[in-house]
């Protein structure tokens, strides 16, 4: 079963989003990771092929780059 988690971010630039995606996909190449910068929450969506999502690392990667990242409530 696939796992999905959605995060609120403050990323507004496509170039920044692309760089963050590269960092995340380098760690998790089999995961589906996308940004929706048109959404009011600047959504980062993470989908895994059945393994648990490492939310702490996802949040850390964005925060280390100076961006907000927090899970959206279900």
Coordinates of N, CA and C in Angstrom, one line a residue:
X1 N 0.8 -1.2 0.0 CA 0.0 0.0 0.0 C 0.9 1.2 0.0
X2 N 0.5 2.2 -0.8 CA 1.3 3.4 -0.9 C 1.0 4.4 0.3
X3 N 2.0 5.1 0.7 CA 1.8 6.0 1.8 C 2.0 7.4 1.1
X4 N 1.1 8.4 1.6 CA 1.1 9.7 1.1 C 1.1 10.7 2.2
X5 N 2.0 11.7 2.1 CA 2.0 12.8 3.1 C 2.1 14.1 2.4
X6 N 1.4 15.1 2.9 CA 1.4 16.4 2.3 C 1.9 17.4 3.3
X7 N 2.8 18.3 2.8 CA 3.4 19.3 3.7 C 3.1 20.7 3.2
X8 N 2.9 21.6 4.1 CA 2.8 23.1 3.8 C 4.2 23.6 3.7
X9 N 4.5 24.4 2.7 CA 5.8 25.1 2.6 C 5.6 26.5 2.3
X10 N 6.7 27.3 2.3 CA 6.7 28.6 1.8 C 7.6 28.8 0.6
X11 N 7.8 27.8 -0.1 CA 8.6 27.8 -1.4 C 7.8 28.4 -2.4
X12 N 8.3 29.5 -3.1 CA 7.5 30.2 -4.1 C 8.1 30.1 -5.5
X13 N 9.4 29.8 -5.5 CA 10.2 29.9 -6.8 C 10.4 28.4 -7.4
X14 N 10.1 28.3 -8.7 CA 10.2 27.0 -9.3 C 11.6 26.5 -9.3
X15 N 12.6 27.4 -9.4 CA 14.0 27.0 -9.4 C 14.4 26.4 -8.1
X16 N 13.9 27.1 -7.0 CA 14.2 26.6 -5.6 C 13.5 25.2 -5.4
X17 N 12.3 25.1 -5.9 CA 11.5 23.8 -5.7 C 12.3 22.7 -6.5
X18 N 12.8 23.0 -7.7 CA 13.5 22.0 -8.4 C 14.8 21.6 -7.7
X19 N 15.5 22.5 -7.1 CA 16.7 22.2 -6.3 C 16.4 21.3 -5.1
X20 N 15.3 21.7 -4.4 CA 14.9 20.9 -3.2 C 14.4 19.5 -3.7
X21 N 13.7 19.4 -4.8 CA 13.3 18.1 -5.3 C 14.6 17.2 -5.6
X22 N 15.6 17.8 -6.2 CA 16.8 17.0 -6.5 C 17.4 16.5 -5.2
X23 N 17.5 17.3 -4.1 CA 18.0 16.9 -2.9 C 17.2 15.7 -2.3
X24 N 15.9 15.9 -2.3 CA 15.0 14.8 -1.7 C 15.1 13.5 -2.6
X25 N 15.1 13.7 -3.9 CA 15.1 12.5 -4.7 C 16.5 11.8 -4.7
X26 N 17.5 12.5 -4.4 CA 18.8 11.9 -4.2 C 18.8 10.9 -3.0
X27 N 18.0 11.3 -2.0 CA 17.9 10.4 -0.8 C 16.8 9.3 -1.0
X28 N 15.8 9.7 -1.7 CA 14.6 8.8 -1.9 C 14.3 8.6 -3.3
X29 N 15.1 8.0 -4.1 CA 14.9 7.9 -5.6 C 13.6 7.2 -6.0
X30 N 13.1 6.3 -5.2 CA 11.9 5.6 -5.6 C 10.6 6.3 -5.2
X31 N 10.7 7.4 -4.5 CA 9.5 8.1 -4.0 C 9.0 9.1 -5.1
X32 N 7.7 9.3 -5.1 CA 7.1 10.3 -5.9 C 7.0 11.6 -5.1
X33 N 7.8 12.6 -5.5 CA 7.8 13.9 -4.7 C 7.5 15.0 -5.7
X34 N 6.5 15.8 -5.3 CA 6.2 17.0 -6.2 C 5.8 18.2 -5.4
X35 N 6.0 19.4 -6.0 CA 5.5 20.6 -5.4 C 4.3 21.1 -6.2
X36 N 3.4 21.7 -5.5 CA 2.3 22.5 -6.2 C 2.4 23.9 -5.6
X37 N 3.1 24.7 -6.4 CA 3.4 26.1 -6.0 C 2.2 27.0 -6.2
X38 N 1.2 26.5 -7.0 CA 0.0 27.3 -7.2 C -1.0 27.2 -6.1
X39 N -0.9 26.2 -5.2 CA -1.8 26.0 -4.1 C -1.4 27.1 -3.0
X40 N -2.4 27.5 -2.3 CA -2.1 28.5 -1.2 C -1.2 28.1 -0.2
X41 N -1.0 26.7 0.0 CA -0.1 26.2 1.0 C 1.2 25.8 0.4
X42 N 1.4 26.1 -0.9 CA 2.7 25.7 -1.5 C 3.1 24.3 -1.2
X43 N 2.2 23.4 -1.6 CA 2.2 22.0 -1.1 C 3.4 21.2 -1.7
X44 N 4.0 20.4 -0.8 CA 5.0 19.4 -1.1 C 4.3 18.1 -0.9
X45 N 4.2 17.2 -1.9 CA 3.5 16.0 -1.8 C 4.5 14.8 -1.9
X46 N 4.4 13.9 -1.0 CA 5.4 12.8 -1.0 C 4.6 11.5 -1.0
X47 N 4.9 10.6 -1.9 CA 4.2 9.3 -2.1 C 5.3 8.3 -2.1
X48 N 5.2 7.2 -1.3 CA 6.1 6.2 -1.2 C 5.5 4.9 -1.7
X49 N 6.3 3.9 -2.2 CA 5.8 2.6 -2.7 C 5.6 1.6 -1.5
X50 N 5.0 2.1 -0.4 CA 4.7 1.2 0.7 C 5.6 1.3 1.9
X51 N 6.6 2.1 1.8 CA 7.5 2.2 3.0 C 7.1 3.5 3.8
X52 N 7.4 3.5 5.1 CA 7.0 4.7 5.9 C 7.7 6.0 5.3
X53 N 7.0 7.1 5.5 CA 7.6 8.4 5.0 C 8.4 8.9 6.2
X54 N 9.6 9.3 5.9 CA 10.6 9.9 6.9 C 10.3 11.4 6.9
X55 N 9.2 11.8 7.6 CA 8.8 13.2 7.7 C 9.9 14.1 8.3
X56 N 10.6 13.6 9.3 CA 11.6 14.4 9.9 C 12.7 14.8 9.0
X57 N 13.1 13.9 8.1 CA 14.2 14.2 7.2 C 13.7 15.2 6.1
X58 N 12.5 15.0 5.6 CA 11.9 15.9 4.6 C 11.8 17.3 5.2
X59 N 11.4 17.4 6.4 CA 11.3 18.8 7.0 C 12.7 19.3 7.2
X60 N 13.6 18.5 7.6 CA 15.0 19.0 7.9 C 15.6 19.5 6.6
X61 N 15.4 18.8 5.5 CA 16.0 19.2 4.2 C 15.5 20.6 3.8
X62 N 14.2 20.9 4.0 CA 13.7 22.2 3.6 C 14.1 23.2 4.6
X63 N 14.1 22.9 5.9 CA 14.5 23.9 6.9 C 16.0 24.2 6.8
X64 N 16.8 23.3 6.5 CA 18.2 23.5 6.3 C 18.5 24.5 5.2
X65 N 17.6 24.5 4.2 CA 17.7 25.4 3.1 C 17.0 26.8 3.4
X66 N 16.4 26.9 4.6 CA 15.8 28.2 5.0 C 14.3 28.3 4.7
X67 N 13.6 27.1 4.5 CA 12.2 27.1 4.1 C 11.4 26.4 5.2
X68 N 10.1 26.9 5.3 CA 9.1 26.3 6.2 C 8.7 25.0 5.6
X69 N 8.5 24.0 6.4 CA 7.9 22.8 6.0 C 7.2 22.1 7.2
X70 N 5.9 21.9 7.1 CA 5.2 21.3 8.2 C 4.1 20.4 7.6
X71 N 3.8 19.3 8.2 CA 2.7 18.4 7.7 C 1.4 19.1 7.7
X72 N 0.6 18.9 6.7 CA -0.8 19.4 6.7 C -1.7 18.4 7.4
X73 N -2.6 18.8 8.2 CA -3.5 17.9 8.8 C -4.4 17.2 7.8
X74 N -4.7 15.9 8.1 CA -5.5 15.1 7.2 C -6.9 15.6 7.1

